[in-house]
XYZ file of C-alpha atoms in Angstrom:
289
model
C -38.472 -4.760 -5.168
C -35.621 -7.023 -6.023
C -33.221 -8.139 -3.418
C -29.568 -9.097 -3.589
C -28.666 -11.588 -1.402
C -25.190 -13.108 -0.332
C -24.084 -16.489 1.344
C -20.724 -16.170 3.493
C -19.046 -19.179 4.674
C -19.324 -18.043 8.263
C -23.273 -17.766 8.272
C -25.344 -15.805 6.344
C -23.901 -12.619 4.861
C -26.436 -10.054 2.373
C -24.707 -6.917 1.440
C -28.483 -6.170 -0.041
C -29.852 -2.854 -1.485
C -33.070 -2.387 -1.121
C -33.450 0.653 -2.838
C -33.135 1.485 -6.710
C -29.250 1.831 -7.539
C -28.687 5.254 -9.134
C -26.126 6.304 -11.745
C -22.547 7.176 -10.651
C -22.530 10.755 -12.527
C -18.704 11.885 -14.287
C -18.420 13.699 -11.516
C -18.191 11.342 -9.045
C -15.507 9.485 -10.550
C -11.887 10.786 -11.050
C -10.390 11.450 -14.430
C -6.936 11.800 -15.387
C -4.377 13.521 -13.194
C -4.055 16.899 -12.848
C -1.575 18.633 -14.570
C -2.634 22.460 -13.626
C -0.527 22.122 -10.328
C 3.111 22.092 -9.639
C 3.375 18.147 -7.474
C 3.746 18.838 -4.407
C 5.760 15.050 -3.960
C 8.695 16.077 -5.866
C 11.735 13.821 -6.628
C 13.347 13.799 -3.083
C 12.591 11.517 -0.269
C 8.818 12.401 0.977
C 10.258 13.061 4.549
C 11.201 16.262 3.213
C 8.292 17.659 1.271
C 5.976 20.565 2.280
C 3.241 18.631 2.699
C 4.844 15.792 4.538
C 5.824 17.804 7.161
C 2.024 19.559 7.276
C 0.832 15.600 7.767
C 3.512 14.993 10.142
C 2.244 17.716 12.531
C -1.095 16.579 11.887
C -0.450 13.207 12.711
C 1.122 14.076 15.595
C -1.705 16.405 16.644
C -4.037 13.388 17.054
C -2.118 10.945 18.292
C -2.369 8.602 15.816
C 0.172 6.107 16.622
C -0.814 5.651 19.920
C -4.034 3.851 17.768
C -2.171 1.754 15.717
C -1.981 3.851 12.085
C 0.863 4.138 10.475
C 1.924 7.166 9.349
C 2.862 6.482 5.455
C -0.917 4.947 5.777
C -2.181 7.865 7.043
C 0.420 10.597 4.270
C -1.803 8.487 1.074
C -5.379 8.779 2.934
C -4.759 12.776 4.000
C -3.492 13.259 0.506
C -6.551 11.325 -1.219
C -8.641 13.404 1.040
C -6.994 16.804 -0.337
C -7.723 15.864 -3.866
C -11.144 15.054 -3.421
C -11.397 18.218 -1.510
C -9.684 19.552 -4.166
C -12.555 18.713 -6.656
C -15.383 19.544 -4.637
C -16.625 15.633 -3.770
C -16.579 15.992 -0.325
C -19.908 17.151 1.333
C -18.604 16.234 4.842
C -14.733 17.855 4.768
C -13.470 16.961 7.984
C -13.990 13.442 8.517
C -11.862 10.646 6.970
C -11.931 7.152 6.960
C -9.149 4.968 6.984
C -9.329 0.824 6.232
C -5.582 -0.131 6.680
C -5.687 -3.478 5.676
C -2.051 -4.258 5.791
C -2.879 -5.367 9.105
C -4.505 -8.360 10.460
C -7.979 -8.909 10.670
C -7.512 -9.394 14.664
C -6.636 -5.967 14.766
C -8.694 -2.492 14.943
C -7.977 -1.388 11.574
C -10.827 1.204 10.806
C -9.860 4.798 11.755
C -12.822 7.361 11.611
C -11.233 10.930 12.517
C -12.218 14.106 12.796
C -9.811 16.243 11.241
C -10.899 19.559 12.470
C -12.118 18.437 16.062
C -8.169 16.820 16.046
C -9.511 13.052 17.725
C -10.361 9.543 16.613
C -13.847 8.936 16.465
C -14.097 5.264 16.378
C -11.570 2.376 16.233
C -12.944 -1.045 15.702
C -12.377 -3.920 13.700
C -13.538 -4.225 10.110
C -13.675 -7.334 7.505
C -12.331 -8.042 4.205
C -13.121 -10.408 1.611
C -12.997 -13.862 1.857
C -11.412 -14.572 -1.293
C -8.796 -11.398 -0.296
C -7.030 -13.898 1.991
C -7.275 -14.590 5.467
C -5.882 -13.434 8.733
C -4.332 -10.472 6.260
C -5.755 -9.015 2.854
C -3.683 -9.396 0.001
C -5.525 -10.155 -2.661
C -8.047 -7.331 -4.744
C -10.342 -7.051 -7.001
C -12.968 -4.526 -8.702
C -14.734 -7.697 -10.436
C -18.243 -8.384 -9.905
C -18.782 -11.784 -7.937
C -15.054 -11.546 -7.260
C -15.560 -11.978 -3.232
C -12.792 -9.959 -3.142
C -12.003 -6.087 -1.299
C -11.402 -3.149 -3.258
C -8.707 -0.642 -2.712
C -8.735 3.024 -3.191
C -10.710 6.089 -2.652
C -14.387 5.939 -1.551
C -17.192 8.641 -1.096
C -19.801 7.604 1.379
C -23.527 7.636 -0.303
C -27.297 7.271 1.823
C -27.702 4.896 4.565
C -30.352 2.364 3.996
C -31.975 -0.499 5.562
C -31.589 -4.253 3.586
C -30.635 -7.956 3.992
C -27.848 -6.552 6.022
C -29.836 -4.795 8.000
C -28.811 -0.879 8.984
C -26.163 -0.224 5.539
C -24.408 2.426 4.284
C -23.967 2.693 0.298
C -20.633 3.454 -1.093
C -19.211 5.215 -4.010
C -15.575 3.988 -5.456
C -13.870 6.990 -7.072
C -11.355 5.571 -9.078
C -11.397 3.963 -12.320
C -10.574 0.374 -12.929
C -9.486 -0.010 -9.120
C -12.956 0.276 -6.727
C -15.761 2.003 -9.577
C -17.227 -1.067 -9.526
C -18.429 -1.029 -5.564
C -21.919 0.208 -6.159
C -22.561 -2.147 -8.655
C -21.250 -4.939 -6.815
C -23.187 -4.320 -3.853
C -20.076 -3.039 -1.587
C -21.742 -1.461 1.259
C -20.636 -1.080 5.051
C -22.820 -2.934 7.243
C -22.697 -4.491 10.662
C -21.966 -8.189 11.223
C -22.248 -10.792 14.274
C -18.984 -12.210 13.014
C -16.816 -9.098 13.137
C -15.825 -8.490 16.804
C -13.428 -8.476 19.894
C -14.576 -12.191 20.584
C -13.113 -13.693 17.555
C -10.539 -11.129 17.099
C -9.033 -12.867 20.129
C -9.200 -16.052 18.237
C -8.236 -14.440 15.114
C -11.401 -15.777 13.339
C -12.972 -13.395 12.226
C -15.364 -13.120 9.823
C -15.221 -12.307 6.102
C -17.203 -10.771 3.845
C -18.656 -11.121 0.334
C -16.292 -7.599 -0.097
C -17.779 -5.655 2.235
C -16.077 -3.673 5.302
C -18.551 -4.926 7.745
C -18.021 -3.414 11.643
C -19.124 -5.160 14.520
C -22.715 -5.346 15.049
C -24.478 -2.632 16.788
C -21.790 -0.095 16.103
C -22.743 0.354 12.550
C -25.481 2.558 13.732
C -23.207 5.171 15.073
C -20.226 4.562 12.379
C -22.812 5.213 9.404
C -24.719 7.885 10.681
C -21.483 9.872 11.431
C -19.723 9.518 7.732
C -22.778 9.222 5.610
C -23.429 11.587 2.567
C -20.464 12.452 1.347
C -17.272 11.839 3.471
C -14.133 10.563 2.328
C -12.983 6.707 2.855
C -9.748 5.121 2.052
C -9.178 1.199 2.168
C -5.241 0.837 1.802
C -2.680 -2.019 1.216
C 0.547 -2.375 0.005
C -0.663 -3.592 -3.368
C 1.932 -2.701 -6.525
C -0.578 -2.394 -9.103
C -2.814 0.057 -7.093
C 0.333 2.086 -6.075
C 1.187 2.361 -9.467
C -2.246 2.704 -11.279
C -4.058 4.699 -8.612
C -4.478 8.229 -10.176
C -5.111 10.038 -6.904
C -2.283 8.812 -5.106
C -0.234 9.785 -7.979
C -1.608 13.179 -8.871
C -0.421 16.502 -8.506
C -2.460 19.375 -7.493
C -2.497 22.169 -4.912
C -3.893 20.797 -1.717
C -6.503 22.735 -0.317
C -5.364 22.624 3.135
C -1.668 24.134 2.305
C -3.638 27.539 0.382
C -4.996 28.235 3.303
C -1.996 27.363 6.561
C 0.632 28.405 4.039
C 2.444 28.307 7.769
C 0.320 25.300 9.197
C -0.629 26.900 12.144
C -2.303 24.253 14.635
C -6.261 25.215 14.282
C -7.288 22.225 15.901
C -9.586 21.845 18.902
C -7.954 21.182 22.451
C -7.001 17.346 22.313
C -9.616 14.715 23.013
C -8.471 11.368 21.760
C -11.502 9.295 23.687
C -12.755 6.822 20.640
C -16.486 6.192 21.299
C -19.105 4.678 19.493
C -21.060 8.924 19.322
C -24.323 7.351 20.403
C -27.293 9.863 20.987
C -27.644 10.822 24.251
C -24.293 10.849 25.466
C -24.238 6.995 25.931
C -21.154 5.953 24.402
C -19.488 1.977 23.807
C -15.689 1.370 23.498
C -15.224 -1.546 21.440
C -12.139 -3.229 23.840
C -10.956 -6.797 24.019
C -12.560 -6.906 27.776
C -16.441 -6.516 26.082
């Protein structure tokens, strides 16, 4: 069976499948926005929306600016994760992943949280492209061969083992921005050049386009938001603001039918980010390791 293999400039980098690529069905991919729905976003300043305010309290729930996430960032991925919610692509519906890569690459940028359990589950430092730029990402692309990161909304396929060792296959969801991923061999994997070490000396690795994690905490990242959870990789990028259909739609978020009062249904606060090995044995990815 055929391999892909990649060369990175920082050592040898294969985002490689080793198993058959299989068609991205219509389903998978989103279509024009929704017009059956009154927005939700309408023309006044977001602060002051419905669902702004249900984000707000979840944000605030979890803590999440004690970790570093902004919470405009974190407004776009909860909404992204309502629409896909919305349309039934979501096999895994409380987990969401967020990539912020308006920050630099010697920062923990990658956010995996349980939504219903109300904590961060891991966050750890993640790589971009290395023709996306380089301490920061600003540059994107859904071209094949590009080098470049992809924006945008992301369903989580299999995990499988290739060049890259222990992978995770990933499905963009929107069109023109990130449906190119599977095709160009855009998969999360671990990576010896991704990690507190070089964070420190703000050289950290890039990729070929993938969101490699440091090595040996891919096993525990992948197995936890494999098959069918939500992933968002965010910058501040005009043309994806502009063209991205999801961030733009309107719809009925799931989450407001049901809390039309947004009661607090999470579970009692645990904000402890581990690496949710088996066993009980968990890693904290810190500067100090």
């Amino acid at each position: 069976m055929k391999k892909f293999l990649f060369l990175s400039v920082v050592g040898i980098v294969m985002c490689a499948f080793t198993t058959p690529m299989t068609k991205i069905s219509g389903a998978d991919v989103v279509h024009p926005v929704d017009k059956d729905f009154p927005s939700l976003l309408p023309n006044k300043p977001v602060g002051q929306t419905v669902a702004y305010k249900y984000v707000d309290s979840v944000y605030n729930r979890i803590q999440l600016n004690d970790y570093g996430l902004k919470k405009d960032v974190f407004f776009k991925a909860f909404k992204g994760f309502e629409y896909l919610q919305s349309k039934g692509m979501l096999d895994k519906p409380n987990l969401l992943t967020v990539i912020d890569y308006s920050q630099s690459s010697s920062q923990k940028r990658l956010y995996v949280i349980d939504l219903k359990a109300g904590k961060v589950l891991f966050n750890t430092y993640v790589s971009h492209g290395k023709r996306s730029g380089g301490e920061y990402a600003t540059d994107f692309s859904n071209v094949v061969d590009s080098h470049k990161s992809s924006l945008g909304f992301i369903v989580t396929g299999k995990s499988y083992r290739g060049g890259s060792g222990y992978s995770l296959h990933l499905k963009g969801v929107e069109p023109g921005i990130n449906d190119n991923i599977y095709k160009r061999y855009i998969v999360m994997h671990g990576s010896h050049y991704v990690n507190a070490r070089r964070a420190d000396e703000n050289e950290t690795g890039r990729s070929f386009g993938c969101p490699a994690v440091p090595y040996g905490q891919q096993y525990a990242i992948i197995n936890k938001i494999k098959e069918g959870s939500c992933v968002f990789i965010w910058a501040p990028d005009n043309r994806y603001q502009v063209s991205s259909r999801i961030l733009n739609a309107a719809f009925q978020w799931p989450a407001l039918k049901k809390e039309s009062k947004f009661k607090q249904l999470l579970a009692p606060l645990n904000n402890t980010a581990t690496s949710g090995l088996e066993g009980g044995e968990a890693i904290k990815d810190s500067k100090n390791s």
